[in-house]
Structure formats: C-alpha cells, structure tokens
CSV table of C-alpha atoms and ligand atoms in Angstrom, one decimal:
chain,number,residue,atom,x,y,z
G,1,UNK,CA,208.7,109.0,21.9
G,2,UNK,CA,208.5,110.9,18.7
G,3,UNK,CA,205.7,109.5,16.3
G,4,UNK,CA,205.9,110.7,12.4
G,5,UNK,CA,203.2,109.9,10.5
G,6,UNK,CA,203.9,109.1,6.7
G,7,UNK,CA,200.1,108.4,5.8
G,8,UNK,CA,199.1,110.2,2.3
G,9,UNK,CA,196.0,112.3,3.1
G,10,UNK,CA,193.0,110.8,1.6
G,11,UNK,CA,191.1,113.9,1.2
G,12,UNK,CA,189.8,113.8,-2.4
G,13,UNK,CA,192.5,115.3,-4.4
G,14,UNK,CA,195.0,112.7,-5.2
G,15,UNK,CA,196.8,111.6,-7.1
G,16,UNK,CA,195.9,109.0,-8.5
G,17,UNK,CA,197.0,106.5,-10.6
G,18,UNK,CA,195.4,107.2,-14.5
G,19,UNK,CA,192.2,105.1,-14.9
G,20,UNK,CA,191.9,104.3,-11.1
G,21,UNK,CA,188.3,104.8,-9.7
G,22,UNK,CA,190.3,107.7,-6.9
G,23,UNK,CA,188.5,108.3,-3.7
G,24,UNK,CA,185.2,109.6,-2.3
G,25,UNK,CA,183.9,110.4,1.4
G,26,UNK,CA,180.0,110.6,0.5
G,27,UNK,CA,177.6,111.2,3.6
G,28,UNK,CA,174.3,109.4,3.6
G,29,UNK,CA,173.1,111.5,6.2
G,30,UNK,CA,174.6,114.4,8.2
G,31,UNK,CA,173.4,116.1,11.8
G,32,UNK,CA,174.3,119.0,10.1
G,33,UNK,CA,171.1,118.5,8.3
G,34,UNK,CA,169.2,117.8,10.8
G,35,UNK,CA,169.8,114.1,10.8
G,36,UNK,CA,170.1,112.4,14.3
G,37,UNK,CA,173.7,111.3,12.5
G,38,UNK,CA,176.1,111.3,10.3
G,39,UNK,CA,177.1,108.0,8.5
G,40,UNK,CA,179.4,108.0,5.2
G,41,UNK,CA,180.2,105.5,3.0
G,42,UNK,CA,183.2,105.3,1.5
G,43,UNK,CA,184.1,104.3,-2.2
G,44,UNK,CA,187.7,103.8,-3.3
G,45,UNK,CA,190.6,102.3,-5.1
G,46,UNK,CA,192.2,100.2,-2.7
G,47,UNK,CA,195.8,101.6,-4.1
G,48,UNK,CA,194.8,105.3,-3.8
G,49,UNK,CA,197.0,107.0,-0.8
G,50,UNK,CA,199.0,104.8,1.5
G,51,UNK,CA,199.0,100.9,0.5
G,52,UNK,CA,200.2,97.8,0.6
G,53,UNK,CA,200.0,95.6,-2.4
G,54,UNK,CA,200.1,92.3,-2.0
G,55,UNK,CA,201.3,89.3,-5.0
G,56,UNK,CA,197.8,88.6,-6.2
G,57,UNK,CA,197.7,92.1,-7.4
G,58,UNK,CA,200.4,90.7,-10.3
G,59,UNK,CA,200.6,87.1,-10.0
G,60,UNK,CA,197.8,84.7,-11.1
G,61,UNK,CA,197.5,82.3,-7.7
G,62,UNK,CA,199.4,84.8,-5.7
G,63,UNK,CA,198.3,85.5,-2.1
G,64,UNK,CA,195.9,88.3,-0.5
G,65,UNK,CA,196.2,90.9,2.0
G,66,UNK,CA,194.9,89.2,4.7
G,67,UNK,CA,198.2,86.5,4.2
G,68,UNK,CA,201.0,89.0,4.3
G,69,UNK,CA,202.9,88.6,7.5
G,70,UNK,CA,202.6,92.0,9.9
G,71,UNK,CA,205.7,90.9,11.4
G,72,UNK,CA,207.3,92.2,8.0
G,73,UNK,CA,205.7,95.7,8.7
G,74,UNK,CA,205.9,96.1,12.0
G,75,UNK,CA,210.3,97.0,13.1
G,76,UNK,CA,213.4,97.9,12.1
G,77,UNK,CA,213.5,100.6,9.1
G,78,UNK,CA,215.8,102.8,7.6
G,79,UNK,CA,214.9,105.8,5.4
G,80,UNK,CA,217.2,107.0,3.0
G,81,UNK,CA,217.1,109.8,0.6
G,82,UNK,CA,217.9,109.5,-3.2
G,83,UNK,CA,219.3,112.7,-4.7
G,84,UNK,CA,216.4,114.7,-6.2
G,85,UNK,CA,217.6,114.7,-9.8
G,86,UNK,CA,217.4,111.1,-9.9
G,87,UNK,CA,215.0,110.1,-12.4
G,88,UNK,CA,215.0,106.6,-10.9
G,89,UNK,CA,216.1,104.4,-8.0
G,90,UNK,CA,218.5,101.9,-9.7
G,91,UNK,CA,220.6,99.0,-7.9
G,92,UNK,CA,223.3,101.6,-7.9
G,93,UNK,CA,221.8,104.2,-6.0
G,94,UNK,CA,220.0,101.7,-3.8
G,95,UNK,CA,223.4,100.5,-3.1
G,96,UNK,CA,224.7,103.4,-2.3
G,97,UNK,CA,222.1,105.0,0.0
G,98,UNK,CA,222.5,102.1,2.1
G,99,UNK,CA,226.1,102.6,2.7
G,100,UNK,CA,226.8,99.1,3.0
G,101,UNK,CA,223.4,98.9,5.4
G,102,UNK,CA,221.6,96.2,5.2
G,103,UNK,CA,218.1,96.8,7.1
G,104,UNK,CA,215.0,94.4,7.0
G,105,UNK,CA,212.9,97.0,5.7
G,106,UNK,CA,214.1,100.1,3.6
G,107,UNK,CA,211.9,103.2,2.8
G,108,UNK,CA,213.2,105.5,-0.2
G,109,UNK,CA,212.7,109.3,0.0
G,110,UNK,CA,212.5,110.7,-3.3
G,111,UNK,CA,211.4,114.2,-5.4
G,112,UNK,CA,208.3,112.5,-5.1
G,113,UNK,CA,207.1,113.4,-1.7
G,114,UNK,CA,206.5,116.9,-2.4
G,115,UNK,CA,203.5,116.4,-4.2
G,116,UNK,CA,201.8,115.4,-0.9
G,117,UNK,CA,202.7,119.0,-0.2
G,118,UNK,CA,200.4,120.7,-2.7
G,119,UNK,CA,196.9,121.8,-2.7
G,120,UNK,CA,196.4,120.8,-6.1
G,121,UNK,CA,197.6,117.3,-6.8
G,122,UNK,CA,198.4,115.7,-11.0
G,123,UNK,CA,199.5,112.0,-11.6
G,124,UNK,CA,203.3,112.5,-12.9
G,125,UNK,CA,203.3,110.0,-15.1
G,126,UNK,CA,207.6,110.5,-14.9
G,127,UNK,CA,207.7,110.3,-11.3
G,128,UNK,CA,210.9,108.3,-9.7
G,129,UNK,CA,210.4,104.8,-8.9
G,130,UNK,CA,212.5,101.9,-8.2
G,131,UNK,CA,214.2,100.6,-12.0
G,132,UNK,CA,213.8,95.9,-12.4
G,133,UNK,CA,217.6,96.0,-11.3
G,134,UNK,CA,217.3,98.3,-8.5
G,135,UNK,CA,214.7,95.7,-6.9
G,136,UNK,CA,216.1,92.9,-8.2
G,137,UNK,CA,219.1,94.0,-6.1
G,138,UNK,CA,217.0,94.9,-3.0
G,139,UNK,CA,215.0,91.2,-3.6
G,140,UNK,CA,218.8,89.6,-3.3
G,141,UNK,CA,219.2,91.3,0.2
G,142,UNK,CA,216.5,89.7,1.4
G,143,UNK,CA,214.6,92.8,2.5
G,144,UNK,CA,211.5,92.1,4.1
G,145,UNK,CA,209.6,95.4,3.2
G,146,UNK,CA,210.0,98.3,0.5
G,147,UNK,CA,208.3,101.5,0.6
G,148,UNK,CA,208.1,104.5,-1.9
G,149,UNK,CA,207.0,107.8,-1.8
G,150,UNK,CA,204.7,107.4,-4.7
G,151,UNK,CA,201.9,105.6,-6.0
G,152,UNK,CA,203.9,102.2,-7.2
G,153,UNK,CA,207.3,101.2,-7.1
G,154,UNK,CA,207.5,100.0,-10.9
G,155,UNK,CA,208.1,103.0,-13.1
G,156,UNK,CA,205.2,104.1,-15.1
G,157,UNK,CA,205.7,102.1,-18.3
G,158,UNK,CA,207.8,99.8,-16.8
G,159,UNK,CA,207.2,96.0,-16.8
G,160,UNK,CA,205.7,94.4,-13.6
G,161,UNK,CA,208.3,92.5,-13.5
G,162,UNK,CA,209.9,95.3,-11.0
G,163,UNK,CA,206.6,94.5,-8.6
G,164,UNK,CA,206.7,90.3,-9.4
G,165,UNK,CA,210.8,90.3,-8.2
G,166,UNK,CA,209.9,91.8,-5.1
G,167,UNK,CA,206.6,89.4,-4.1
G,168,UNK,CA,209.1,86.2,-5.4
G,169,UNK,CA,211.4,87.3,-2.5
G,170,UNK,CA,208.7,87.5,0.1
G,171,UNK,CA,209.2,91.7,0.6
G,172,UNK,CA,205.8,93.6,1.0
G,173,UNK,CA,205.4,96.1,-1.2
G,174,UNK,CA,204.1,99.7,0.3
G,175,UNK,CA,203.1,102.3,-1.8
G,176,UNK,CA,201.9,106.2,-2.0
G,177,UNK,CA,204.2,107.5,1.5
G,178,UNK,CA,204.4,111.0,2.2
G,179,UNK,CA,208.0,111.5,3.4
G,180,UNK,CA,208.0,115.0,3.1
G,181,UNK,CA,208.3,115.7,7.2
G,182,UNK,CA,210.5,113.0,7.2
G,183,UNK,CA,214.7,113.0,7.7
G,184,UNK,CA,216.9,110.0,6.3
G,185,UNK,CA,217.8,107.9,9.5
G,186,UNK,CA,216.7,104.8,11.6
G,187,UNK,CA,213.0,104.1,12.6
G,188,UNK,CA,210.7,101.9,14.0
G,189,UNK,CA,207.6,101.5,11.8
G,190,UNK,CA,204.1,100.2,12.3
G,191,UNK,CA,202.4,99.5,9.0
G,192,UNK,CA,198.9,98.6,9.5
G,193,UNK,CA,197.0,97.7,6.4
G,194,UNK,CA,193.2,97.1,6.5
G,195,UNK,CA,192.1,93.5,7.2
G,196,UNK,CA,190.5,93.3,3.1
G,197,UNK,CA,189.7,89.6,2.8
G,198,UNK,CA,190.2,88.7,-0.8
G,199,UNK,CA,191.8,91.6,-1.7
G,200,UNK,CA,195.3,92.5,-3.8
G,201,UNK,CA,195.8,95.5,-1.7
G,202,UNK,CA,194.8,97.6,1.3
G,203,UNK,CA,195.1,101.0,2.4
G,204,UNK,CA,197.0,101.4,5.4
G,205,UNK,CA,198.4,103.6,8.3
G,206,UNK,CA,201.6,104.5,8.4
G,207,UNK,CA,203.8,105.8,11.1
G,208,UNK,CA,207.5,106.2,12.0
G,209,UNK,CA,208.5,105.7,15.5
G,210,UNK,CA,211.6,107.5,17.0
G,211,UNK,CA,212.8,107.2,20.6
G,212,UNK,CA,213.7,110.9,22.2
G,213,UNK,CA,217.6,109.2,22.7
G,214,UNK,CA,217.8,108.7,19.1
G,215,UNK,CA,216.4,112.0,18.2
Q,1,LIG,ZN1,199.5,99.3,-5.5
C-alpha cells in the first residue's frame, strides 16, 4: 500500500486567501523553557490549508460541517491533470480530462500546486479555478466530491454561484490540496475534516491511497 499525502503544510507561510485571519502555532509554555510542558494554542482561519467547505459557508440556512456525509470523502477518486496554461478549469476541459470517466469524486491538478512547493508563499489572485460552467457540468454528473489544488474552487472575482451549484448537487467542496507529488490516475482517498460543530468549514487531512498492483 502506497499512501500520498495531499495535505497543504500549515506551517505559517501560506497562502492565504486576502483578508483571511491565516494561521498561527503560539506556545503557552514550552520545556524548552524550562516548563514541565509544552502546550500551544492554535488560532486560524478554518479555510487556510486543506479544507472542506461546507453550504452554510454560501447559503443562508445551509448545513455545517459536522452534516456533510464522510461516505462522500472517503472512496473512489480520480485525479486528473489540466494543461498548465490553462487559466481556468471550464466544462470543456473538465470534460475532457475525464475522457468519458465518470468517477464519484474528481480531484483537478493544476499550475497551482506548485506554490506548495516554495519557501516563500503570495496569494495569486489569477490562480486556476473551476469557471460556473465547468461546475455546473461536474454538479450534472452527479459527483459526489470536488477537490482543487488551491485555496477555493470559484475563481477569484468570480460569483459564488460556482461554490452554490456545487452544495445544490450535494458534492463536498475540498479546497487548498497540494498535488505537487501527485500523478493523474485512480485513488482511494480518505478525507477527514475536523469534527467543527457549527462551523462552514474544517481543516482536514488528506491522503491518497494506492494499492502496490495498481502502482
Ligand atoms: Zn473554503
């Protein structure tokens, strides 16, 4: 069993999205300094790194975290990689990266991922995300997860109506992946968000699970 791990570091240095509060590890007391331990407390926007979003992030009424199904994030998935001068993921190119596939959960690989990659991380404010036909064709496939390599799926600028289309079909949005070890090809995932009662997102864990046969 090979296990790839497609959890964006939280280590301080982003990105995030602009405006959002980021993340910070603060220690209240350390051995290091001569306390008998160490104990942190953590303080973060729950869509900095690896998240799931969940429809009360957009819609008024819509459900929490704690409601999305894990049997939605936990399966079947297929990455697949959308040229690197894309700007965008439209229905088009979704179409056509699934080859006529038509997976429960679909995980796009973009230009994006290589920011994970660098030691000194910026917001790209034109980085490639999925355009309101490209999920408006994935919500008619009845997909019941979609993943990105960046911080939202919606473009920046773009109408939530790209986030909305995808909640009204029942697919769980995951955001912020770090694809860059990753090939195209069939996975199992485990998705594991956070158990945030209440809350329009949750950081989670992410990994992709590949048997040694299909390797
Ligand atoms: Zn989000």
């Amino acid at each position: 069993m090979h296990i790839v791990d497609i959890t964006a570091p939280l280590d301080g240095k982003g990105p995030y999205w602009p405006g959002s509060s980021g993340y910070a590890l603060h220690a209240d007391s350390h051995v290091g300094y001569g306390d008998s331990v160490t104990n942190s407390t953590l303080r973060m926007d729950v869509h900095a790194g690896t998240h799931v979003d969940a429809p009360a992030h957009h819609l008024s009424g819509g459900v929490t975290v704690e409601a999305l199904a894990l049997e939605n994030m936990i399966g079947p998935v297929e990455v697949v990689e959308i040229p690197p001068d894309a700007p965008a993921i439209t229905a088009e190119l979704a179409e056509a990266a699934l080859q006529g596939a038509r997976p429960e959960r679909v995980i796009f690989k973009t230009r994006n991922s290589s920011v994970w990659e660098l030691d000194q991380r910026y917001f790209d404010p034109s980085f490639v995300g999925l355009t309101f036909d490209g999920a408006s064709w994935l919500a008619g496939i009845g997909l019941r997860l979609v993943g990105v390599d960046y911080l939202s799926v919606q473009r920046f600028g773009d109408s939530d109506d790209t986030h909305k289309v995808l909640y009204r079909a029942g697919a769980v949005v995951l955001e912020g992946l770090n694809l860059s070890g990753t090939r195209p090809g069939n996975y199992r995932m485990v998705c594991l968000p956070m158990l945030l009662i209440g809350a329009e997102a949750a950081p989670a864990r992410v990994i992709l699970i590949q048997d040694e046969e299909d390797r």
